[in-house]
């Protein structure tokens, strides 16, 4: 019955042109509306998945950091707890400084390595090896370094046998700050090489020729032309490295079984501890990590946007 | 090397040339040092793993392969990795194509969602997930998740503290380096023209996607899949906090007692990563499109 009416109205609109255009207009607007709806429907599975496993955990952490563990009432006690313990603050200090140091070390050495790369077997080898080494991290990396530079490690013993010097008597330890820096740099440096490689190839040789033609020295070229162009990419890459090592947990945990006081290790103890489980404090620490990382990530996106504007992508 | 270069230069009086040659030598020295830093730990680990007593013996490898925990945890990790890889590719590829074609407005949303894991590393995500899927009902979360979390926390579909939950969280961890290469590939090929041509020849959405678009973005999909796979195989953080006995946890346990065995296992892991990365390089380089995606194939979350 209804379909007959609809067909009738369709026939009528065909017959009457003026009325027909009005109907068509209405129908097309309804069509475009349903078209938009279908468009968004296609995104539903992915968005639901992200909501369930990405957004909700994030929101829970933020909400939980302001809530009492037992009653759920609003409280600032978790943050007070976090800030009142010196070990928590020291963990943030260590985590941030280790990330800064490895980001700078990886950034400078990696940047120089990329700059010095020329065609040839060394280039192919270094790039290929970097993509492996950047992915070789976590527990296996920690044990590789224990086998190399641990107390009975291969190199430690070799140095002892050849030079009769014990590295650990000289104050070196793989299980402390600088040891961890050495291990982290192993995945930071290759990452930097891979990330900055495309940025440096964006530096066109014509720019150098133009600068030289205009009388610029090598130093002036770098200071006035190349570095300003490269700087956003380099900073973006270093922010990536910073975030990369700030969230790193497995390497440090496997290396020292928690004897290094880093924020991720602290969180794992608070949340998964044998003695006490304190999700409130864990949430507060996690929010602290998120804030630090948000700074790094926003600087990263800001710099990437600048690079894209400059290179006209 | 530098001596040879100087000898050649001795016949050439121009100083500038000499300077560049010498600095070229310095470059090489620097690069060789970097290479040494990357290679020495691996060589030392191999030597440490093989040389338990006197001379080289393969007894540690024999011990490892006969250990039932080794094969068991490896199998669990393989299952998790295959599951996460399939789920990530199946979830992200059609969505990225859909957004590219029908809803470019939603691109910032996808970019944002794929950036979030940078600000929320595995340890933080684990803390959040442990509370969301704790089994105790929370009305606020129930409403915000449109009633899905209570469904997933109760019996027919219970995922609390099970491998499926781990698989889902691995997909989130892998999101940045699944979405990027696929999106880059989609931008590099002319998606809209290809799709319109396919539609005008009478092909439907799924057929267009599977037979026209997918073969063209294959390099991106392969690198996304292999990166997810290799990340999940090495992931330690979430598995510890969810108490699921995977290969990295076995490796960590072994390393506390027997560093020689751990060194051999680390070498096996390295060979595994090598195979995955070589797979990406060979499969992706062999095909025509996408060179910029290469810069993005390297971000992992297993640290």
PDB file of N, CA and C in Angstrom, chain A residues 35 38-40 43 46 49 52-54 56 60-61 113 116 118 125-126 129 132 134-135 137 139-140 143-144 147-148 152 154 182 185-187 191 194 198 244 248-251 253 257 267 272 279 283 293 301, chain B residues 27 30-31 35 37-38 41-42 44-45 47-48 91 95 98-99 102-103 113 115-117 119-121 124-125 127 129 131-133 145 165 168 227 236-237 241 251-252 255-256 266 270 274 295 298 300 303:
ATOM      1  N   UNK A  35      23.979   9.241   3.166  1.00  0.00           N
ATOM      2  CA  UNK A  35      25.310   8.941   2.637  1.00  0.00           C
ATOM      3  C   UNK A  35      26.368   9.224   3.707  1.00  0.00           C
ATOM      4  N   UNK A  38      26.194   6.562   6.336  1.00  0.00           N
ATOM      5  CA  UNK A  38      26.862   5.320   5.908  1.00  0.00           C
ATOM      6  C   UNK A  38      28.365   5.490   5.992  1.00  0.00           C
ATOM      7  N   UNK A  39      28.825   6.679   5.583  1.00  0.00           N
ATOM      8  CA  UNK A  39      30.267   6.925   5.656  1.00  0.00           C
ATOM      9  C   UNK A  39      30.792   6.706   7.058  1.00  0.00           C
ATOM     10  N   UNK A  40      30.082   7.282   8.035  1.00  0.00           N
ATOM     11  CA  UNK A  40      30.553   7.135   9.414  1.00  0.00           C
ATOM     12  C   UNK A  40      30.376   5.710   9.914  1.00  0.00           C
ATOM     13  N   UNK A  43      33.251   3.435   9.746  1.00  0.00           N
ATOM     14  CA  UNK A  43      34.332   3.629  10.712  1.00  0.00           C
ATOM     15  C   UNK A  43      34.030   2.957  12.050  1.00  0.00           C
ATOM     16  N   UNK A  46      36.310   0.126  13.768  1.00  0.00           N
ATOM     17  CA  UNK A  46      37.614   0.616  14.210  1.00  0.00           C
ATOM     18  C   UNK A  46      37.480   1.542  15.412  1.00  0.00           C
ATOM     19  N   UNK A  49      36.712  -0.353  18.553  1.00  0.00           N
ATOM     20  CA  UNK A  49      37.903  -1.057  19.035  1.00  0.00           C
ATOM     21  C   UNK A  49      38.816  -0.094  19.785  1.00  0.00           C
ATOM     22  N   UNK A  52      37.360   0.842  23.154  1.00  0.00           N
ATOM     23  CA  UNK A  52      37.429  -0.198  24.180  1.00  0.00           C
ATOM     24  C   UNK A  52      38.847  -0.390  24.715  1.00  0.00           C
ATOM     25  N   UNK A  53      39.831  -0.355  23.818  1.00  0.00           N
ATOM     26  CA  UNK A  53      41.166  -0.765  24.247  1.00  0.00           C
ATOM     27  C   UNK A  53      42.174   0.374  24.272  1.00  0.00           C
ATOM     28  N   UNK A  54      41.762   1.577  23.878  1.00  0.00           N
ATOM     29  CA  UNK A  54      42.720   2.677  23.877  1.00  0.00           C
ATOM     30  C   UNK A  54      42.201   3.867  24.683  1.00  0.00           C
ATOM     31  N   UNK A  56      39.242   4.170  26.563  1.00  0.00           N
ATOM     32  CA  UNK A  56      38.737   3.878  27.902  1.00  0.00           C
ATOM     33  C   UNK A  56      39.856   3.642  28.924  1.00  0.00           C
ATOM     34  N   UNK A  60      40.222   5.887  32.171  1.00  0.00           N
ATOM     35  CA  UNK A  60      40.183   5.254  33.490  1.00  0.00           C
ATOM     36  C   UNK A  60      41.372   5.682  34.333  1.00  0.00           C
ATOM     37  N   UNK A  61      42.537   5.778  33.701  1.00  0.00           N
ATOM     38  CA  UNK A  61      43.732   6.184  34.446  1.00  0.00           C
ATOM     39  C   UNK A  61      43.549   7.591  34.988  1.00  0.00           C
ATOM     40  N   UNK A 113      76.139  10.320  11.644  1.00  0.00           N
ATOM     41  CA  UNK A 113      76.330   9.109  10.837  1.00  0.00           C
ATOM     42  C   UNK A 113      75.575   9.238   9.523  1.00  0.00           C
ATOM     43  N   UNK A 116      77.287  11.591   7.204  1.00  0.00           N
ATOM     44  CA  UNK A 116      78.511  11.052   6.610  1.00  0.00           C
ATOM     45  C   UNK A 116      78.266   9.881   5.669  1.00  0.00           C
ATOM     46  N   UNK A 118      77.657   7.865   2.610  1.00  0.00           N
ATOM     47  CA  UNK A 118      77.674   8.041   1.171  1.00  0.00           C
ATOM     48  C   UNK A 118      77.275   6.718   0.562  1.00  0.00           C
ATOM     49  N   UNK A 125      74.737  -1.404   4.234  1.00  0.00           N
ATOM     50  CA  UNK A 125      74.896  -2.246   5.409  1.00  0.00           C
ATOM     51  C   UNK A 125      74.369  -1.544   6.654  1.00  0.00           C
ATOM     52  N   UNK A 126      74.739  -0.269   6.812  1.00  0.00           N
ATOM     53  CA  UNK A 126      74.329   0.449   8.021  1.00  0.00           C
ATOM     54  C   UNK A 126      72.814   0.641   8.067  1.00  0.00           C
ATOM     55  N   UNK A 129      71.239  -2.780   8.710  1.00  0.00           N
ATOM     56  CA  UNK A 129      71.488  -3.210  10.076  1.00  0.00           C
ATOM     57  C   UNK A 129      70.698  -2.359  11.063  1.00  0.00           C
ATOM     58  N   UNK A 132      67.236  -3.524  11.607  1.00  0.00           N
ATOM     59  CA  UNK A 132      67.166  -4.691  12.493  1.00  0.00           C
ATOM     60  C   UNK A 132      67.387  -4.266  13.942  1.00  0.00           C
ATOM     61  N   UNK A 134      67.027  -1.430  15.423  1.00  0.00           N
ATOM     62  CA  UNK A 134      65.969  -0.612  16.015  1.00  0.00           C
ATOM     63  C   UNK A 134      64.827  -1.488  16.499  1.00  0.00           C
ATOM     64  N   UNK A 135      64.691  -2.671  15.886  1.00  0.00           N
ATOM     65  CA  UNK A 135      63.623  -3.586  16.305  1.00  0.00           C
ATOM     66  C   UNK A 135      64.090  -4.604  17.329  1.00  0.00           C
ATOM     67  N   UNK A 137      65.042  -5.035  20.626  1.00  0.00           N
ATOM     68  CA  UNK A 137      65.079  -4.354  21.913  1.00  0.00           C
ATOM     69  C   UNK A 137      64.352  -5.215  22.922  1.00  0.00           C
ATOM     70  N   UNK A 139      63.835  -7.582  26.225  1.00  0.00           N
ATOM     71  CA  UNK A 139      64.550  -8.570  27.033  1.00  0.00           C
ATOM     72  C   UNK A 139      65.800  -9.115  26.327  1.00  0.00           C
ATOM     73  N   UNK A 140      65.717  -9.537  25.048  1.00  0.00           N
ATOM     74  CA  UNK A 140      66.917 -10.086  24.406  1.00  0.00           C
ATOM     75  C   UNK A 140      68.069  -9.089  24.386  1.00  0.00           C
ATOM     76  N   UNK A 143      69.877  -9.010  27.708  1.00  0.00           N
ATOM     77  CA  UNK A 143      70.768 -10.150  27.957  1.00  0.00           C
ATOM     78  C   UNK A 143      71.952 -10.156  27.011  1.00  0.00           C
ATOM     79  N   UNK A 144      71.769  -9.591  25.817  1.00  0.00           N
ATOM     80  CA  UNK A 144      72.923  -9.461  24.928  1.00  0.00           C
ATOM     81  C   UNK A 144      73.974  -8.576  25.581  1.00  0.00           C
ATOM     82  N   UNK A 147      75.684 -10.364  28.429  1.00  0.00           N
ATOM     83  CA  UNK A 147      76.680 -11.295  27.905  1.00  0.00           C
ATOM     84  C   UNK A 147      77.923 -10.560  27.424  1.00  0.00           C
ATOM     85  N   UNK A 148      77.767  -9.284  27.031  1.00  0.00           N
ATOM     86  CA  UNK A 148      78.903  -8.543  26.498  1.00  0.00           C
ATOM     87  C   UNK A 148      79.673  -7.824  27.592  1.00  0.00           C
ATOM     88  N   UNK A 152      80.653 -10.947  34.180  1.00  0.00           N
ATOM     89  CA  UNK A 152      81.453 -12.002  33.542  1.00  0.00           C
ATOM     90  C   UNK A 152      81.305 -11.954  32.026  1.00  0.00           C
ATOM     91  N   UNK A 154      81.646 -11.171  27.954  1.00  0.00           N
ATOM     92  CA  UNK A 154      82.720 -11.529  27.043  1.00  0.00           C
ATOM     93  C   UNK A 154      83.775 -10.425  26.950  1.00  0.00           C
ATOM     94  N   UNK A 182      74.116   3.198  27.774  1.00  0.00           N
ATOM     95  CA  UNK A 182      74.799   2.429  26.724  1.00  0.00           C
ATOM     96  C   UNK A 182      73.833   1.456  26.045  1.00  0.00           C
ATOM     97  N   UNK A 185      71.036   3.363  24.013  1.00  0.00           N
ATOM     98  CA  UNK A 185      71.545   3.953  22.778  1.00  0.00           C
ATOM     99  C   UNK A 185      71.551   2.926  21.650  1.00  0.00           C
ATOM    100  N   UNK A 186      71.629   1.647  22.023  1.00  0.00           N
ATOM    101  CA  UNK A 186      71.678   0.596  21.004  1.00  0.00           C
ATOM    102  C   UNK A 186      70.413   0.581  20.150  1.00  0.00           C
ATOM    103  N   UNK A 187      69.259   0.908  20.736  1.00  0.00           N
ATOM    104  CA  UNK A 187      68.091   0.988  19.847  1.00  0.00           C
ATOM    105  C   UNK A 187      67.761   2.422  19.438  1.00  0.00           C
ATOM    106  N   UNK A 191      67.380   3.972  15.312  1.00  0.00           N
ATOM    107  CA  UNK A 191      66.103   4.630  15.059  1.00  0.00           C
ATOM    108  C   UNK A 191      66.341   6.020  14.488  1.00  0.00           C
ATOM    109  N   UNK A 194      67.385   5.855  10.882  1.00  0.00           N
ATOM    110  CA  UNK A 194      66.280   5.570   9.969  1.00  0.00           C
ATOM    111  C   UNK A 194      65.346   6.762   9.820  1.00  0.00           C
ATOM    112  N   UNK A 198      65.486  10.222   5.469  1.00  0.00           N
ATOM    113  CA  UNK A 198      64.709  10.947   4.462  1.00  0.00           C
ATOM    114  C   UNK A 198      64.843  12.458   4.603  1.00  0.00           C
ATOM    115  N   UNK A 244      60.354   7.257  23.003  1.00  0.00           N
ATOM    116  CA  UNK A 244      60.717   5.851  22.863  1.00  0.00           C
ATOM    117  C   UNK A 244      61.395   5.314  24.120  1.00  0.00           C
ATOM    118  N   UNK A 248      60.122   2.984  27.852  1.00  0.00           N
ATOM    119  CA  UNK A 248      60.759   1.670  27.814  1.00  0.00           C
ATOM    120  C   UNK A 248      60.732   1.022  29.192  1.00  0.00           C
ATOM    121  N   UNK A 249      60.296  -0.226  29.207  1.00  0.00           N
ATOM    122  CA  UNK A 249      60.199  -0.927  30.485  1.00  0.00           C
ATOM    123  C   UNK A 249      61.004  -2.221  30.467  1.00  0.00           C
ATOM    124  N   UNK A 250      60.792  -3.026  29.414  1.00  0.00           N
ATOM    125  CA  UNK A 250      61.330  -4.389  29.400  1.00  0.00           C
ATOM    126  C   UNK A 250      62.848  -4.407  29.500  1.00  0.00           C
ATOM    127  N   UNK A 251      63.528  -3.540  28.742  1.00  0.00           N
ATOM    128  CA  UNK A 251      64.990  -3.562  28.735  1.00  0.00           C
ATOM    129  C   UNK A 251      65.552  -3.313  30.121  1.00  0.00           C
ATOM    130  N   UNK A 253      64.029  -3.469  32.994  1.00  0.00           N
ATOM    131  CA  UNK A 253      63.587  -4.461  33.976  1.00  0.00           C
ATOM    132  C   UNK A 253      64.416  -5.736  33.871  1.00  0.00           C
ATOM    133  N   UNK A 257      66.474  -6.068  36.951  1.00  0.00           N
ATOM    134  CA  UNK A 257      65.382  -6.618  37.771  1.00  0.00           C
ATOM    135  C   UNK A 257      64.845  -5.588  38.758  1.00  0.00           C
ATOM    136  N   UNK A 267      55.929   1.896  38.419  1.00  0.00           N
ATOM    137  CA  UNK A 267      54.504   1.617  38.172  1.00  0.00           C
ATOM    138  C   UNK A 267      54.244   0.122  38.234  1.00  0.00           C
ATOM    139  N   UNK A 272      51.630  -4.293  40.359  1.00  0.00           N
ATOM    140  CA  UNK A 272      51.755  -5.745  40.286  1.00  0.00           C
ATOM    141  C   UNK A 272      52.573  -6.278  41.461  1.00  0.00           C
ATOM    142  N   UNK A 279      46.526   0.934  43.106  1.00  0.00           N
ATOM    143  CA  UNK A 279      46.212   1.449  41.777  1.00  0.00           C
ATOM    144  C   UNK A 279      46.151   2.971  41.752  1.00  0.00           C
ATOM    145  N   UNK A 283      48.024   5.041  39.044  1.00  0.00           N
ATOM    146  CA  UNK A 283      47.355   5.963  38.127  1.00  0.00           C
ATOM    147  C   UNK A 283      48.024   7.329  38.130  1.00  0.00           C
ATOM    148  N   UNK A 293      55.054  12.776  28.278  1.00  0.00           N
ATOM    149  CA  UNK A 293      55.051  12.290  26.900  1.00  0.00           C
ATOM    150  C   UNK A 293      54.221  13.183  25.992  1.00  0.00           C
ATOM    151  N   UNK A 301      54.715  16.643  16.839  1.00  0.00           N
ATOM    152  CA  UNK A 301      53.750  16.916  15.768  1.00  0.00           C
ATOM    153  C   UNK A 301      53.907  18.344  15.243  1.00  0.00           C
TER     154      UNK A 301
ATOM    155  N   UNK B  27      85.322  10.381   8.052  1.00  0.00           N
ATOM    156  CA  UNK B  27      83.938   9.925   7.952  1.00  0.00           C
ATOM    157  C   UNK B  27      83.872   8.416   8.116  1.00  0.00           C
ATOM    158  N   UNK B  30      84.480   7.209  11.571  1.00  0.00           N
ATOM    159  CA  UNK B  30      83.303   7.442  12.405  1.00  0.00           C
ATOM    160  C   UNK B  30      82.232   6.375  12.147  1.00  0.00           C
ATOM    161  N   UNK B  31      81.969   6.127  10.870  1.00  0.00           N
ATOM    162  CA  UNK B  31      80.944   5.137  10.539  1.00  0.00           C
ATOM    163  C   UNK B  31      81.340   3.745  11.006  1.00  0.00           C
ATOM    164  N   UNK B  35      79.337   1.242  13.427  1.00  0.00           N
ATOM    165  CA  UNK B  35      79.078  -0.158  13.086  1.00  0.00           C
ATOM    166  C   UNK B  35      79.586  -1.087  14.178  1.00  0.00           C
ATOM    167  N   UNK B  37      79.946  -0.451  17.321  1.00  0.00           N
ATOM    168  CA  UNK B  37      79.052  -0.377  18.473  1.00  0.00           C
ATOM    169  C   UNK B  37      77.826  -1.262  18.263  1.00  0.00           C
ATOM    170  N   UNK B  38      77.357  -1.325  17.001  1.00  0.00           N
ATOM    171  CA  UNK B  38      76.161  -2.120  16.739  1.00  0.00           C
ATOM    172  C   UNK B  38      76.468  -3.606  16.643  1.00  0.00           C
ATOM    173  N   UNK B  41      78.272  -6.094  20.412  1.00  0.00           N
ATOM    174  CA  UNK B  41      77.455  -6.823  21.388  1.00  0.00           C
ATOM    175  C   UNK B  41      76.905  -8.134  20.842  1.00  0.00           C
ATOM    176  N   UNK B  42      76.564  -8.155  19.547  1.00  0.00           N
ATOM    177  CA  UNK B  42      76.017  -9.390  18.978  1.00  0.00           C
ATOM    178  C   UNK B  42      77.078 -10.476  18.906  1.00  0.00           C
ATOM    179  N   UNK B  44      79.800 -10.680  20.659  1.00  0.00           N
ATOM    180  CA  UNK B  44      80.171 -11.084  22.010  1.00  0.00           C
ATOM    181  C   UNK B  44      79.109 -11.998  22.607  1.00  0.00           C
ATOM    182  N   UNK B  45      77.831 -11.693  22.321  1.00  0.00           N
ATOM    183  CA  UNK B  45      76.759 -12.533  22.843  1.00  0.00           C
ATOM    184  C   UNK B  45      76.835 -13.936  22.265  1.00  0.00           C
ATOM    185  N   UNK B  47      79.491 -15.425  21.096  1.00  0.00           N
ATOM    186  CA  UNK B  47      80.648 -16.105  21.674  1.00  0.00           C
ATOM    187  C   UNK B  47      80.356 -16.534  23.106  1.00  0.00           C
ATOM    188  N   UNK B  48      79.682 -15.664  23.858  1.00  0.00           N
ATOM    189  CA  UNK B  48      79.365 -15.950  25.254  1.00  0.00           C
ATOM    190  C   UNK B  48      78.400 -17.125  25.349  1.00  0.00           C
ATOM    191  N   UNK B  91      41.571  -4.943  10.645  1.00  0.00           N
ATOM    192  CA  UNK B  91      40.862  -3.797  11.218  1.00  0.00           C
ATOM    193  C   UNK B  91      41.285  -2.491  10.548  1.00  0.00           C
ATOM    194  N   UNK B  95      39.570   0.250   7.037  1.00  0.00           N
ATOM    195  CA  UNK B  95      39.230   1.547   7.619  1.00  0.00           C
ATOM    196  C   UNK B  95      40.020   2.663   6.958  1.00  0.00           C
ATOM    197  N   UNK B  98      38.607   3.244   3.558  1.00  0.00           N
ATOM    198  CA  UNK B  98      37.300   3.884   3.680  1.00  0.00           C
ATOM    199  C   UNK B  98      37.461   5.374   3.939  1.00  0.00           C
ATOM    200  N   UNK B  99      38.357   5.716   4.867  1.00  0.00           N
ATOM    201  CA  UNK B  99      38.549   7.124   5.214  1.00  0.00           C
ATOM    202  C   UNK B  99      39.139   7.880   4.031  1.00  0.00           C
ATOM    203  N   UNK B 102      35.955   7.850   1.320  1.00  0.00           N
ATOM    204  CA  UNK B 102      34.613   8.354   1.597  1.00  0.00           C
ATOM    205  C   UNK B 102      34.582   9.440   2.659  1.00  0.00           C
ATOM    206  N   UNK B 103      35.567   9.472   3.517  1.00  0.00           N
ATOM    207  CA  UNK B 103      35.437  10.349   4.674  1.00  0.00           C
ATOM    208  C   UNK B 103      36.773  11.031   5.016  1.00  0.00           C
ATOM    209  N   UNK B 113      44.255   8.958  16.808  1.00  0.00           N
ATOM    210  CA  UNK B 113      44.172   7.638  17.457  1.00  0.00           C
ATOM    211  C   UNK B 113      45.454   6.843  17.260  1.00  0.00           C
ATOM    212  N   UNK B 115      48.372   8.207  17.048  1.00  0.00           N
ATOM    213  CA  UNK B 115      49.468   8.856  17.782  1.00  0.00           C
ATOM    214  C   UNK B 115      49.385   8.602  19.282  1.00  0.00           C
ATOM    215  N   UNK B 116      48.150   8.314  19.755  1.00  0.00           N
ATOM    216  CA  UNK B 116      47.951   8.144  21.196  1.00  0.00           C
ATOM    217  C   UNK B 116      48.919   7.132  21.819  1.00  0.00           C
ATOM    218  N   UNK B 117      49.187   5.977  21.172  1.00  0.00           N
ATOM    219  CA  UNK B 117      50.110   5.030  21.810  1.00  0.00           C
ATOM    220  C   UNK B 117      51.494   5.600  22.106  1.00  0.00           C
ATOM    221  N   UNK B 119      51.983   8.552  23.422  1.00  0.00           N
ATOM    222  CA  UNK B 119      51.845   9.216  24.712  1.00  0.00           C
ATOM    223  C   UNK B 119      51.403   8.235  25.783  1.00  0.00           C
ATOM    224  N   UNK B 120      51.016   7.020  25.370  1.00  0.00           N
ATOM    225  CA  UNK B 120      50.531   6.039  26.335  1.00  0.00           C
ATOM    226  C   UNK B 120      51.297   4.737  26.122  1.00  0.00           C
ATOM    227  N   UNK B 121      52.511   4.646  26.623  1.00  0.00           N
ATOM    228  CA  UNK B 121      53.311   3.447  26.367  1.00  0.00           C
ATOM    229  C   UNK B 121      52.704   2.212  27.018  1.00  0.00           C
ATOM    230  N   UNK B 124      51.698   2.079  30.717  1.00  0.00           N
ATOM    231  CA  UNK B 124      50.540   2.895  31.078  1.00  0.00           C
ATOM    232  C   UNK B 124      49.260   2.237  30.575  1.00  0.00           C
ATOM    233  N   UNK B 125      49.306   1.757  29.334  1.00  0.00           N
ATOM    234  CA  UNK B 125      48.143   1.077  28.767  1.00  0.00           C
ATOM    235  C   UNK B 125      47.758  -0.122  29.627  1.00  0.00           C
ATOM    236  N   UNK B 127      48.231  -0.537  32.831  1.00  0.00           N
ATOM    237  CA  UNK B 127      47.573  -0.091  34.067  1.00  0.00           C
ATOM    238  C   UNK B 127      46.110   0.227  33.801  1.00  0.00           C
ATOM    239  N   UNK B 129      44.197  -0.899  31.256  1.00  0.00           N
ATOM    240  CA  UNK B 129      43.435  -2.096  30.884  1.00  0.00           C
ATOM    241  C   UNK B 129      43.138  -2.966  32.094  1.00  0.00           C
ATOM    242  N   UNK B 131      42.484  -2.059  34.968  1.00  0.00           N
ATOM    243  CA  UNK B 131      41.365  -1.525  35.736  1.00  0.00           C
ATOM    244  C   UNK B 131      40.054  -1.617  34.975  1.00  0.00           C
ATOM    245  N   UNK B 132      40.109  -1.396  33.646  1.00  0.00           N
ATOM    246  CA  UNK B 132      38.866  -1.483  32.863  1.00  0.00           C
ATOM    247  C   UNK B 132      38.352  -2.913  32.874  1.00  0.00           C
ATOM    248  N   UNK B 133      39.260  -3.888  32.621  1.00  0.00           N
ATOM    249  CA  UNK B 133      38.845  -5.289  32.543  1.00  0.00           C
ATOM    250  C   UNK B 133      39.253  -6.031  33.813  1.00  0.00           C
ATOM    251  N   UNK B 145      31.377   2.678  27.477  1.00  0.00           N
ATOM    252  CA  UNK B 145      31.731   1.705  26.455  1.00  0.00           C
ATOM    253  C   UNK B 145      30.492   1.197  25.740  1.00  0.00           C
ATOM    254  N   UNK B 165      42.447 -10.653  25.238  1.00  0.00           N
ATOM    255  CA  UNK B 165      42.641  -9.282  25.679  1.00  0.00           C
ATOM    256  C   UNK B 165      44.053  -8.819  25.338  1.00  0.00           C
ATOM    257  N   UNK B 168      44.225  -7.941  21.701  1.00  0.00           N
ATOM    258  CA  UNK B 168      43.618  -6.636  21.423  1.00  0.00           C
ATOM    259  C   UNK B 168      44.531  -5.500  21.846  1.00  0.00           C
ATOM    260  N   UNK B 227      55.974  -5.914  11.069  1.00  0.00           N
ATOM    261  CA  UNK B 227      56.364  -5.143  12.257  1.00  0.00           C
ATOM    262  C   UNK B 227      55.510  -5.524  13.453  1.00  0.00           C
ATOM    263  N   UNK B 236      57.026  -7.734  26.261  1.00  0.00           N
ATOM    264  CA  UNK B 236      57.223  -8.244  27.620  1.00  0.00           C
ATOM    265  C   UNK B 236      56.276  -7.582  28.617  1.00  0.00           C
ATOM    266  N   UNK B 237      56.122  -6.249  28.505  1.00  0.00           N
ATOM    267  CA  UNK B 237      55.438  -5.464  29.525  1.00  0.00           C
ATOM    268  C   UNK B 237      54.019  -5.948  29.804  1.00  0.00           C
ATOM    269  N   UNK B 241      52.264  -8.098  33.126  1.00  0.00           N
ATOM    270  CA  UNK B 241      51.220  -7.553  33.974  1.00  0.00           C
ATOM    271  C   UNK B 241      49.931  -8.358  33.852  1.00  0.00           C
ATOM    272  N   UNK B 251      62.264 -16.076  28.565  1.00  0.00           N
ATOM    273  CA  UNK B 251      63.642 -15.609  28.381  1.00  0.00           C
ATOM    274  C   UNK B 251      64.129 -14.851  29.614  1.00  0.00           C
ATOM    275  N   UNK B 252      63.272 -13.992  30.166  1.00  0.00           N
ATOM    276  CA  UNK B 252      63.647 -13.237  31.355  1.00  0.00           C
ATOM    277  C   UNK B 252      63.920 -14.167  32.528  1.00  0.00           C
ATOM    278  N   UNK B 255      67.202 -15.928  32.022  1.00  0.00           N
ATOM    279  CA  UNK B 255      68.342 -15.025  32.173  1.00  0.00           C
ATOM    280  C   UNK B 255      68.738 -14.799  33.610  1.00  0.00           C
ATOM    281  N   UNK B 256      67.779 -14.955  34.534  1.00  0.00           N
ATOM    282  CA  UNK B 256      68.117 -14.734  35.942  1.00  0.00           C
ATOM    283  C   UNK B 256      68.994 -15.852  36.483  1.00  0.00           C
ATOM    284  N   UNK B 266      68.970 -14.959  23.245  1.00  0.00           N
ATOM    285  CA  UNK B 266      68.988 -13.612  22.676  1.00  0.00           C
ATOM    286  C   UNK B 266      69.419 -13.671  21.216  1.00  0.00           C
ATOM    287  N   UNK B 270      67.447 -12.505  17.962  1.00  0.00           N
ATOM    288  CA  UNK B 270      68.002 -11.599  16.960  1.00  0.00           C
ATOM    289  C   UNK B 270      67.795 -12.173  15.568  1.00  0.00           C
ATOM    290  N   UNK B 274      65.861 -10.504  12.508  1.00  0.00           N
ATOM    291  CA  UNK B 274      66.544 -10.396  11.226  1.00  0.00           C
ATOM    292  C   UNK B 274      65.670 -10.920  10.105  1.00  0.00           C
ATOM    293  N   UNK B 295      60.669   5.142   5.700  1.00  0.00           N
ATOM    294  CA  UNK B 295      61.150   5.833   6.889  1.00  0.00           C
ATOM    295  C   UNK B 295      60.320   5.476   8.106  1.00  0.00           C
ATOM    296  N   UNK B 298      60.087   1.563  11.202  1.00  0.00           N
ATOM    297  CA  UNK B 298      61.058   1.208  12.226  1.00  0.00           C
ATOM    298  C   UNK B 298      60.585   1.407  13.658  1.00  0.00           C
ATOM    299  N   UNK B 300      59.028   0.645  17.024  1.00  0.00           N
ATOM    300  CA  UNK B 300      58.532  -0.525  17.734  1.00  0.00           C
ATOM    301  C   UNK B 300      58.185  -0.162  19.165  1.00  0.00           C
ATOM    302  N   UNK B 303      60.326  -2.090  23.721  1.00  0.00           N
ATOM    303  CA  UNK B 303      61.350  -1.699  24.700  1.00  0.00           C
ATOM    304  C   UNK B 303      60.797  -1.752  26.096  1.00  0.00           C
TER     305      UNK B 303
END
